[in-house]
CSV table of C-alpha atoms in Angstrom, one decimal:
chain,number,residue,atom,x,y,z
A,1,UNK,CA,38.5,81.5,37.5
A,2,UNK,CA,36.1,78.1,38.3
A,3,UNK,CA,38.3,75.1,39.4
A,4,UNK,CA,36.8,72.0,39.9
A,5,UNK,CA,39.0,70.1,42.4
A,6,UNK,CA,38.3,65.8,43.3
A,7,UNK,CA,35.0,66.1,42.9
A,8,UNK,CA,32.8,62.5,43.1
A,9,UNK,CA,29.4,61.8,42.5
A,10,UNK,CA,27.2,59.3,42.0
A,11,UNK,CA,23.5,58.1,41.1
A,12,UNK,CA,22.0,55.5,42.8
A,13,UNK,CA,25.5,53.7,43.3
A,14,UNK,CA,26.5,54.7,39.9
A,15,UNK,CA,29.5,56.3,40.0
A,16,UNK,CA,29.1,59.7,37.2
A,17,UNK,CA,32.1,61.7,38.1
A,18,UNK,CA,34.9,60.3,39.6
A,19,UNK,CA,37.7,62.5,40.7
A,20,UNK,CA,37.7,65.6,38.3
A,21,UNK,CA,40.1,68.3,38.3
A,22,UNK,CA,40.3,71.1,36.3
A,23,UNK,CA,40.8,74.9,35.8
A,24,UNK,CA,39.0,77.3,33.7
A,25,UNK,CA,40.8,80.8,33.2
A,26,UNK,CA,39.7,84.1,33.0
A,27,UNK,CA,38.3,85.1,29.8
A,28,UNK,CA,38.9,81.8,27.5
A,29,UNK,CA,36.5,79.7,25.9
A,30,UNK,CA,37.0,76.1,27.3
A,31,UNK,CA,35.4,73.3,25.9
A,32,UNK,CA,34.0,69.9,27.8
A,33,UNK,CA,33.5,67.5,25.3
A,34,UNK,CA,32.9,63.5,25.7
A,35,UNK,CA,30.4,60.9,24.6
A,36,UNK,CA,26.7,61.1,25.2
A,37,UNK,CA,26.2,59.8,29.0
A,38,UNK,CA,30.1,60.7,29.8
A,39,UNK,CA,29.2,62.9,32.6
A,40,UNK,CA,29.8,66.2,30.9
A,41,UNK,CA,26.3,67.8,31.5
A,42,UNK,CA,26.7,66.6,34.9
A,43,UNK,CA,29.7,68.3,35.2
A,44,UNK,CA,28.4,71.6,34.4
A,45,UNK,CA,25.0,71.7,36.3
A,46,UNK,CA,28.1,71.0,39.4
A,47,UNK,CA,29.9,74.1,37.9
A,48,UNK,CA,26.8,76.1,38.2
A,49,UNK,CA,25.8,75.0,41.4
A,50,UNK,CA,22.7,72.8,40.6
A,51,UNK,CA,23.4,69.9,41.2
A,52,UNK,CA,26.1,69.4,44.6
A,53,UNK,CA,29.4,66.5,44.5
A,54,UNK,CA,29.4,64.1,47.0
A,55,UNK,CA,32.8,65.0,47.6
A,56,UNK,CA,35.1,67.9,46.6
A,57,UNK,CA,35.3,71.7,45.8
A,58,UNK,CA,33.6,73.8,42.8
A,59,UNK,CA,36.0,77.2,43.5
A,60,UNK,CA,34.3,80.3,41.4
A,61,UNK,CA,36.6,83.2,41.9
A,62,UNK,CA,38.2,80.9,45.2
A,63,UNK,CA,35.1,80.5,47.2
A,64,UNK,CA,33.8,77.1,47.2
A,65,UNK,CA,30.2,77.5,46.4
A,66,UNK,CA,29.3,74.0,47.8
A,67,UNK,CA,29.7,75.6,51.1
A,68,UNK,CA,27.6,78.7,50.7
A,69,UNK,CA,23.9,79.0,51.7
A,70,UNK,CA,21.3,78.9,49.3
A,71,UNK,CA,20.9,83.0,49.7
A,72,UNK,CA,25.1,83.6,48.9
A,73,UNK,CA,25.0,80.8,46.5
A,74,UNK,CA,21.9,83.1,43.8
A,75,UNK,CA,24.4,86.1,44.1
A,76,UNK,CA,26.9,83.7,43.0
A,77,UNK,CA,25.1,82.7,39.8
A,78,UNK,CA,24.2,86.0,39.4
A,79,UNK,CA,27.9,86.2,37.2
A,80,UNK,CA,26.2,83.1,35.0
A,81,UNK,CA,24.7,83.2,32.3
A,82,UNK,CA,23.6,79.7,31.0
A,83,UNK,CA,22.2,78.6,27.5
A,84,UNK,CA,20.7,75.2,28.4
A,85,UNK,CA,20.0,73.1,25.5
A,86,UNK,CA,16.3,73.4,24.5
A,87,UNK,CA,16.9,77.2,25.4
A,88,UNK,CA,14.7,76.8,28.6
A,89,UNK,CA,12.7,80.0,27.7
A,90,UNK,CA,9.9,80.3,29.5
A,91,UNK,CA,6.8,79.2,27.2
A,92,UNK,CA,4.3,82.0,29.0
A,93,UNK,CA,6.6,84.8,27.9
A,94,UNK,CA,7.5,86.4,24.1
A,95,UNK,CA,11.3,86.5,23.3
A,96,UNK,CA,11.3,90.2,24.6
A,97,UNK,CA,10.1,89.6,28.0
A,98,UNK,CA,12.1,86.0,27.8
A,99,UNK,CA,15.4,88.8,27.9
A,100,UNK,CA,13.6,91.6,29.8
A,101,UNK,CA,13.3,89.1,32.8
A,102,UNK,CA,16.2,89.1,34.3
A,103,UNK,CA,16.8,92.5,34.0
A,104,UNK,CA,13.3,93.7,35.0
A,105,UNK,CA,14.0,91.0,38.3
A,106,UNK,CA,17.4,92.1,39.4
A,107,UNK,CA,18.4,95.6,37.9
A,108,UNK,CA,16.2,99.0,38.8
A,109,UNK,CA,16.8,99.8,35.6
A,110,UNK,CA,13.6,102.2,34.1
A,111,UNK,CA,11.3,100.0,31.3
A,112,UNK,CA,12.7,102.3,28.5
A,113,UNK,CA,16.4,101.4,29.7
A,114,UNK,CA,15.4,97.2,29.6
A,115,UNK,CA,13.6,98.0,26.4
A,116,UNK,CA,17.1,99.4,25.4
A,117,UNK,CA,19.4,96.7,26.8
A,118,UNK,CA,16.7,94.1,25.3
A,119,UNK,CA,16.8,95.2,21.9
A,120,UNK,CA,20.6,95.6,21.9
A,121,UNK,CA,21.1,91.7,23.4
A,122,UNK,CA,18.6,90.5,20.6
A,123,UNK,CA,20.7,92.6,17.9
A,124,UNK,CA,24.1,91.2,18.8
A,125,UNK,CA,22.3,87.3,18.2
A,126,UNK,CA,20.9,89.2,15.1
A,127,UNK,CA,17.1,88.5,15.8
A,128,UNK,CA,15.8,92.3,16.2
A,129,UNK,CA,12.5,91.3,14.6
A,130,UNK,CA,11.0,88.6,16.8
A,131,UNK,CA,10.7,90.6,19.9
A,132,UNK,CA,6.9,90.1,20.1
A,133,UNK,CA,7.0,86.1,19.1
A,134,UNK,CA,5.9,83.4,21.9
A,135,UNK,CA,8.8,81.0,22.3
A,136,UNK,CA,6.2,78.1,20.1
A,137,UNK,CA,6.4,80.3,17.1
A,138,UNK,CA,10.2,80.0,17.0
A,139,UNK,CA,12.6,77.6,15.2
A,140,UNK,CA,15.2,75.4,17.3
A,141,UNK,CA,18.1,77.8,15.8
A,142,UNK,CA,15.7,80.6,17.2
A,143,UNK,CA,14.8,79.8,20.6
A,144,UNK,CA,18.7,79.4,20.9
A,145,UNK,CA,19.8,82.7,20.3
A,146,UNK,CA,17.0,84.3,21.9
A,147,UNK,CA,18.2,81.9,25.3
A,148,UNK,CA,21.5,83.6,24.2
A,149,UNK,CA,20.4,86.7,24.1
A,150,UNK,CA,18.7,86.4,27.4
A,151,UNK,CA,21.8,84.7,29.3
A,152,UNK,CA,23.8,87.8,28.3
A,153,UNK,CA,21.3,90.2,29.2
A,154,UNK,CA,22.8,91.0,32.5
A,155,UNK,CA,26.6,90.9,31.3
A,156,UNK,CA,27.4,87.7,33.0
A,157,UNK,CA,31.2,86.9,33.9
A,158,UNK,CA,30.7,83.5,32.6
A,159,UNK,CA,28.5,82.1,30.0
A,160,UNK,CA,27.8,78.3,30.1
A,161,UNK,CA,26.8,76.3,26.8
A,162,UNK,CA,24.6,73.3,27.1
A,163,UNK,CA,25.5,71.4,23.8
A,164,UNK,CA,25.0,74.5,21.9
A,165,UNK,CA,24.4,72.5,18.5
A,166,UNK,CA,22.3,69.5,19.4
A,167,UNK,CA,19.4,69.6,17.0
A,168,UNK,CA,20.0,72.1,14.5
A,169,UNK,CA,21.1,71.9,10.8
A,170,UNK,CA,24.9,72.4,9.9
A,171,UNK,CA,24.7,75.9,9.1
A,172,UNK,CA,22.6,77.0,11.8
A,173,UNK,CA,25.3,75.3,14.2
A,174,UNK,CA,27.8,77.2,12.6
A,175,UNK,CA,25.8,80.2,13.2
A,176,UNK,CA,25.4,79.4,16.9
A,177,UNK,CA,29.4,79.3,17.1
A,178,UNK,CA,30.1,81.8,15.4
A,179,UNK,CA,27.8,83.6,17.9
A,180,UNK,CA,29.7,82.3,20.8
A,181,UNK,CA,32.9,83.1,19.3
A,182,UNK,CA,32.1,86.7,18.6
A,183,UNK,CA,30.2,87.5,22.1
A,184,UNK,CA,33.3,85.8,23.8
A,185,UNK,CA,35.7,88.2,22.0
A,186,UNK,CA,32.7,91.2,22.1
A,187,UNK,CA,31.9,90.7,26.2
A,188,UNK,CA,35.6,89.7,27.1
A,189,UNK,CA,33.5,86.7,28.7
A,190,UNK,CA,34.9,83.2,30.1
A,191,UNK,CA,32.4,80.5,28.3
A,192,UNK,CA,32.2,77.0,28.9
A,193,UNK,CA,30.8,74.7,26.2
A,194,UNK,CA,29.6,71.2,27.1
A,195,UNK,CA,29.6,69.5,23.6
A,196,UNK,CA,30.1,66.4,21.3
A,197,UNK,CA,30.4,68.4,18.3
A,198,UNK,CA,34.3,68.4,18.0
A,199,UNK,CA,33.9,70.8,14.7
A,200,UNK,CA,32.7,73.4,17.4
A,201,UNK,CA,35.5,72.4,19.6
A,202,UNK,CA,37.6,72.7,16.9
A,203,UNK,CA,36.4,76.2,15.6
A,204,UNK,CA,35.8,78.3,19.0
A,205,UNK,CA,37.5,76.6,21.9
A,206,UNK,CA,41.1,77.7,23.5
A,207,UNK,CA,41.1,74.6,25.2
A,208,UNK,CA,39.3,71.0,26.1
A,209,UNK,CA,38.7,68.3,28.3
A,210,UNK,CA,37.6,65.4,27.5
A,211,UNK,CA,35.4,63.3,29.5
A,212,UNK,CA,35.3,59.3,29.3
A,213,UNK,CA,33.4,57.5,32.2
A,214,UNK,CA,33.1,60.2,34.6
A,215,UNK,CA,37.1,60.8,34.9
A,216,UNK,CA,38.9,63.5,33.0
A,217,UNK,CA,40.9,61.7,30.5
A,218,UNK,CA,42.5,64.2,28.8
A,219,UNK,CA,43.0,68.0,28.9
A,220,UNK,CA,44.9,70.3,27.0
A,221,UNK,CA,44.6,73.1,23.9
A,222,UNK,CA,43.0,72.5,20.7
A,223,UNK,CA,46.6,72.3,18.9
A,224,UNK,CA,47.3,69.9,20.9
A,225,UNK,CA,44.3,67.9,20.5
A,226,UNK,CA,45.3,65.9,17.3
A,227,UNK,CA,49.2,65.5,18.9
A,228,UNK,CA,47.5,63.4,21.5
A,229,UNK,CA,48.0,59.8,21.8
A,230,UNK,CA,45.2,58.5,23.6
A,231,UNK,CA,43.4,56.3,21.9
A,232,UNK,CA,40.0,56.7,23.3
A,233,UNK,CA,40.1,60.6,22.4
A,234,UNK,CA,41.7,60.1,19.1
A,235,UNK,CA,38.9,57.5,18.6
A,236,UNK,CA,36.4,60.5,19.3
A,237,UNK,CA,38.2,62.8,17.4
A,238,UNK,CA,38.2,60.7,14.5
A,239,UNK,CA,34.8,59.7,14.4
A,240,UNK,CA,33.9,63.2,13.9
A,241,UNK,CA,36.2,63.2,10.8
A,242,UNK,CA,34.4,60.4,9.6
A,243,UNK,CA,31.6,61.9,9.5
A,244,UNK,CA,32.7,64.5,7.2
A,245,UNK,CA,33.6,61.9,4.3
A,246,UNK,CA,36.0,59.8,5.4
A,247,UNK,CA,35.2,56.2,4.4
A,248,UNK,CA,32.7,54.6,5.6
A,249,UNK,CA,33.2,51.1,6.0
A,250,UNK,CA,36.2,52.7,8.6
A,251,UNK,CA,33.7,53.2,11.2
A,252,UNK,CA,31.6,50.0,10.5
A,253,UNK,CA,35.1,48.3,11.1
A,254,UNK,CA,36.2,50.4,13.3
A,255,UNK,CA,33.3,50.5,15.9
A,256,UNK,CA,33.3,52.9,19.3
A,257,UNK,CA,34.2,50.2,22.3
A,258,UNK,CA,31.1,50.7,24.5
B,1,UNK,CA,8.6,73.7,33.0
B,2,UNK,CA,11.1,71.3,35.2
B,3,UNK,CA,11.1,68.7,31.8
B,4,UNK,CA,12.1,71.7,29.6
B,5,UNK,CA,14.8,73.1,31.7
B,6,UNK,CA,13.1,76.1,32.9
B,7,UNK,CA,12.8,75.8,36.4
B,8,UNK,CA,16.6,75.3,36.1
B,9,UNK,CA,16.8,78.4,33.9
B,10,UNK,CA,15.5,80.4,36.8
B,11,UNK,CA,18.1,79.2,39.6
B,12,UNK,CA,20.8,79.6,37.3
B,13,UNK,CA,20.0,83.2,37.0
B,14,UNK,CA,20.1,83.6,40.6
B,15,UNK,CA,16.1,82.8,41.8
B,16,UNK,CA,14.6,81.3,44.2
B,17,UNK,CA,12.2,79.1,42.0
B,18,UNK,CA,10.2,77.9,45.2
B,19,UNK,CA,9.6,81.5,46.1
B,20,UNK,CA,8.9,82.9,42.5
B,21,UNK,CA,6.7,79.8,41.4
B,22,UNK,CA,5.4,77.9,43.9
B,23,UNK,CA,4.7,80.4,46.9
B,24,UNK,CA,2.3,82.6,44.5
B,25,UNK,CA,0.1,79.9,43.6
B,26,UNK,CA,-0.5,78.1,46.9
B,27,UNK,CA,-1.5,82.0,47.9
B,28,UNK,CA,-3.9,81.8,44.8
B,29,UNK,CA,-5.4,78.6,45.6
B,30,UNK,CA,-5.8,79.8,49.4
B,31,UNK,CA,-7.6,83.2,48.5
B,32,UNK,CA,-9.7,81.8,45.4
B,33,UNK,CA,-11.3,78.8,46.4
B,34,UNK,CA,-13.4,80.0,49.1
B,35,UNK,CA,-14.1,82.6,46.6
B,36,UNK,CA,-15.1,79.7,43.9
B,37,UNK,CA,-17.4,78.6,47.1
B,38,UNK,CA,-19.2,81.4,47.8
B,39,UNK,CA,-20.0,81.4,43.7
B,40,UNK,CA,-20.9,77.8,44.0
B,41,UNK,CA,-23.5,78.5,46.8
B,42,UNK,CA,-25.1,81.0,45.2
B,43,UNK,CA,-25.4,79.4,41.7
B,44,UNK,CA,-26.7,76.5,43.7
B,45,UNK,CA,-29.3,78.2,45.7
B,46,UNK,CA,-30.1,80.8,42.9
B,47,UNK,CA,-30.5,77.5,40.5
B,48,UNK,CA,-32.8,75.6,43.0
B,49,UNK,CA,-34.7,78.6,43.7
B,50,UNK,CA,-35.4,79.4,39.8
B,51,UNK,CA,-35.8,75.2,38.6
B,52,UNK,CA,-38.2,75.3,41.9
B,53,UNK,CA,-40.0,78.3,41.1
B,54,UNK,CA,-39.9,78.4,37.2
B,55,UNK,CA,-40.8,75.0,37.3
B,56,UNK,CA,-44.1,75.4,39.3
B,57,UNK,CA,-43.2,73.3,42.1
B,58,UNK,CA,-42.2,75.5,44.9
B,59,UNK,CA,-42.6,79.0,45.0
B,60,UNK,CA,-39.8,81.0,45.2
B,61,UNK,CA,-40.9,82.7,48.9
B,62,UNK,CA,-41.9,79.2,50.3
B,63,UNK,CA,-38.1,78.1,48.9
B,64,UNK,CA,-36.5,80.7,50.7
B,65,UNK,CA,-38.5,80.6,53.9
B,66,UNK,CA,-38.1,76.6,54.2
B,67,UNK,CA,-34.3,77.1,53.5
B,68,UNK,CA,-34.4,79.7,56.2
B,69,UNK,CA,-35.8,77.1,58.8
B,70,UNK,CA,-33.1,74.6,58.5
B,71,UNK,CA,-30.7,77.1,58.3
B,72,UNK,CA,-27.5,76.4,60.5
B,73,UNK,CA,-25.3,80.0,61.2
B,74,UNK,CA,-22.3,77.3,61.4
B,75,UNK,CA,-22.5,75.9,57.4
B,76,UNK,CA,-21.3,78.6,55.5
B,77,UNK,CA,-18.3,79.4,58.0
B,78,UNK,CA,-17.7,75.5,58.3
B,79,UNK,CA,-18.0,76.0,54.0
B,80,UNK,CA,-15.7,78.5,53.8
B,81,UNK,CA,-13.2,76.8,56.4
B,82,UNK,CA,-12.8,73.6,54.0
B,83,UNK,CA,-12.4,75.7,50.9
B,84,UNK,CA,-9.3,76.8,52.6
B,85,UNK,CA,-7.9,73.7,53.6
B,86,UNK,CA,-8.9,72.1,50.2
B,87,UNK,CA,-7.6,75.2,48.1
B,88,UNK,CA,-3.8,74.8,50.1
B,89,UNK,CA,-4.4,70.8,49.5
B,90,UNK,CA,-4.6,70.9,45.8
B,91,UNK,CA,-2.5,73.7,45.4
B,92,UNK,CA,0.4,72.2,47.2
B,93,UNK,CA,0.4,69.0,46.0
B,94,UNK,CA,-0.2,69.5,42.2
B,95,UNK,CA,3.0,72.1,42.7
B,96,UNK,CA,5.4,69.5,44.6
B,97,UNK,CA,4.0,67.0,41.8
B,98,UNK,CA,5.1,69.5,39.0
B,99,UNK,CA,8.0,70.8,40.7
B,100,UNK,CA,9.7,67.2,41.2
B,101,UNK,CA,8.2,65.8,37.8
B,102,UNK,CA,10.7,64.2,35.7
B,103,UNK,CA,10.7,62.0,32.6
B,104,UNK,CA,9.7,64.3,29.7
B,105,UNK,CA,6.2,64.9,28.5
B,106,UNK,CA,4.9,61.6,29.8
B,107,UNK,CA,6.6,62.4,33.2
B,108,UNK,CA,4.1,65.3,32.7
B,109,UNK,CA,1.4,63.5,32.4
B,110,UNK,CA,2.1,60.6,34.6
B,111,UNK,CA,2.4,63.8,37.6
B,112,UNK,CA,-0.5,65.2,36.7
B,113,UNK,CA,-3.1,61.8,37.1
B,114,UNK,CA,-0.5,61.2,40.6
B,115,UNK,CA,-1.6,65.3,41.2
B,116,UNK,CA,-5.1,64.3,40.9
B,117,UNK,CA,-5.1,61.4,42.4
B,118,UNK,CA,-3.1,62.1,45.3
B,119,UNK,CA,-5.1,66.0,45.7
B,120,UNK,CA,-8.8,63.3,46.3
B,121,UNK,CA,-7.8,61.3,48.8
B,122,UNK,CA,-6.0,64.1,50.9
B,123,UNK,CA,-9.1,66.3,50.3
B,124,UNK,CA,-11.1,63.3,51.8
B,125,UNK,CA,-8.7,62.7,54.9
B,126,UNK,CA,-9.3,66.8,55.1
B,127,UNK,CA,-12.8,66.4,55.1
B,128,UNK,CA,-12.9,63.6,57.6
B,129,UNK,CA,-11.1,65.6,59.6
B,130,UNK,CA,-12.5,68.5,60.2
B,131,UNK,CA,-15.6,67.1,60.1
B,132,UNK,CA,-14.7,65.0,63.3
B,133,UNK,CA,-12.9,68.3,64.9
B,134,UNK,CA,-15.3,71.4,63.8
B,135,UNK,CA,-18.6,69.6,63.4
């Protein structure tokens, strides 16, 4: 279970997150969605351990990981796999040694056995046949799945999702959740999304939070998402049904309060 | 690799990314560039012997014997000395330039002119100052 409990931070005086609280359970697929610049990718780099609160606890499995060394806090992360949003593969590397890595690093498994595991992680993001491609010859939908493939190359206990669907075409994005969907019921995983795309939300979470100026505004299940009657998130979940052909002149008249 | 994510990428699995990226090539620059010196001298001394030679000015055997005279035992191992200290200068600084670069691909640039930049006038300081202390 991650919990998240008062935690502050700030840039430069800015205040980002200011007193969040929350609790991700074992084995669903939670969803932190908000604005662009709400704090929610802050949020998560805190989860993982990347970036550290000013004040306030990060518990993964209980242990706070804010007061681990640097040495405790790696095996820690060891249970994460992460799928940040350009991918992050490493350019120097083809898609097969982009997955290999982490095995080849921290496993003894034999070359034959990370060839195995390799193959298998690139065949459940159903991309068996660009093993030998450099990350440059890859599409955005590509280099995705193949960060996919390589975040669950060790079996993590939770995967994190960096907006998942920024930058790709409407079916590839439904691609990419159906992807999270299925390895989430396949690996019995706990995933985190960070997203603004409340169709994902809509189509893979068990349960949100919404972020609106650094503070947890609302948090609850996904039925219970359109029973809400907070403006602000309605206002959010609406603009997404907007843009699916509602009118338009609503959202000139209507415009998001800044 | 910090603009793209992947230096994140690598502690999220677990790594130390100082260790795995930076460590190796400060070790690199160390051990190579008093290699890359020793290759430089000899191109040098091999070119001015030939351009001398080849060119009817100096024989080769008058070359060597003159260079012989003002030879000092010292200027190789004082040679070798500063391509050390320059190798962990340049290799150092470009990688804390790189490794705390920010600002997408023109943070990439803008790091490497500060990288360049910064590696000169630290390799001067160097020079100055083992120049005052060995020589």
């Amino acid at each position: 279970m991650i919990e998240a409990k008062n935690l502050f931070k700030s840039f430069n005086d800015r205040p980002v997150l200011e007193d969040v609280n929350m609790q991700i359970e074992e084995g669903e697929t939670f969803a932190i969605i908000g604005r662009s610049g709400s704090g929610k990718s802050v949020l998560m780099k805190h989860l993982i351990g990347l970036l550290k609160p000013d004040s306030g606890e990060i518990l993964i499995d209980g242990v706070d990981i804010n007061k681990l060394d640097y040495r405790a806090l790696r095996t820690v992360r060891r249970q994460f796999g992460v799928l940040f949003q350009g991918g992050a593969l490493f350019d120097s590397m083809t898609s097969f040694e982009n997955v290999a890595f982490p095995l080849a690093t921290f496993t003894d498994k034999k070359p034959a056995e990370i060839a195995r595991v390799v193959h298998e992680c690139l065949e459940m993001v159903e991309l068996e046949d660009v093993g030998n491609k450099m990350p440059s010859e890859l599409s955005g939908g590509m280099k995705k799945r193949v960060a996919l493939a390589r975040a669950i190359a060790l079996r993590p206990k939770y995967i994190f999702y960096d907006e998942p669907n920024t930058g790709l075409d409407p079916e590839t994005s439904n691609t990419i959740d159906a992807l999270i969907s299925g390895l989430s019921d396949r690996l019995n995983v706990t995933s985190i999304v960070v997203t603004h795309d409340m169709h994902s939300v809509l189509s893979i979470a068990d349960r949100a939070a919404f972020i609106h100026q650094g503070t947890i505004r609302w948090i609850g299940t996904v039925e219970e998402l359109h029973a809400s009657t907070d403006d602000v998130l309605l206002d959010f979940v609406k603009a997404h049904e907007y843009q699916i052909g509602g009118p338009r002149t609503s959202v000139a008249t209507n415009p998001p309060s800044y | 690799m910090r603009v793209t994510e992947q230096i994140d990428a690598l502690e999220a699995m677990g790594l130390n990314s100082i260790g795995y990226l930076i460590i190796p090539r400060v070790l690199a620059g160390v051990l190579m560039f008093p290699v890359l010196y020793i290759a430089a001298v000899l191109v040098g001394v091999g070119g001015g012997i030939a351009v001398a030679h080849l060119g009817g000015w100096v024989p080769a055997g008058e070359f060597v014997s003159g260079a012989r005279e003002f030879f000092n035992p010292f200027d190789p191992v004082f040679g070798i000395i500063k391509s050390l200290v320059f190798g962990f200068v340049i290799t150092s600084i470009s990688c804390y330039k790189g490794y705390y670069t920010s600002g997408g691909a023109e943070g990439v640039g803008r790091s490497t002119t500060e990288a360049a930049v910064t590696s000169c006038v630290y390799i001067l300081l160097a020079d100055l100052v083992l120049a005052m202390t060995l020589l």
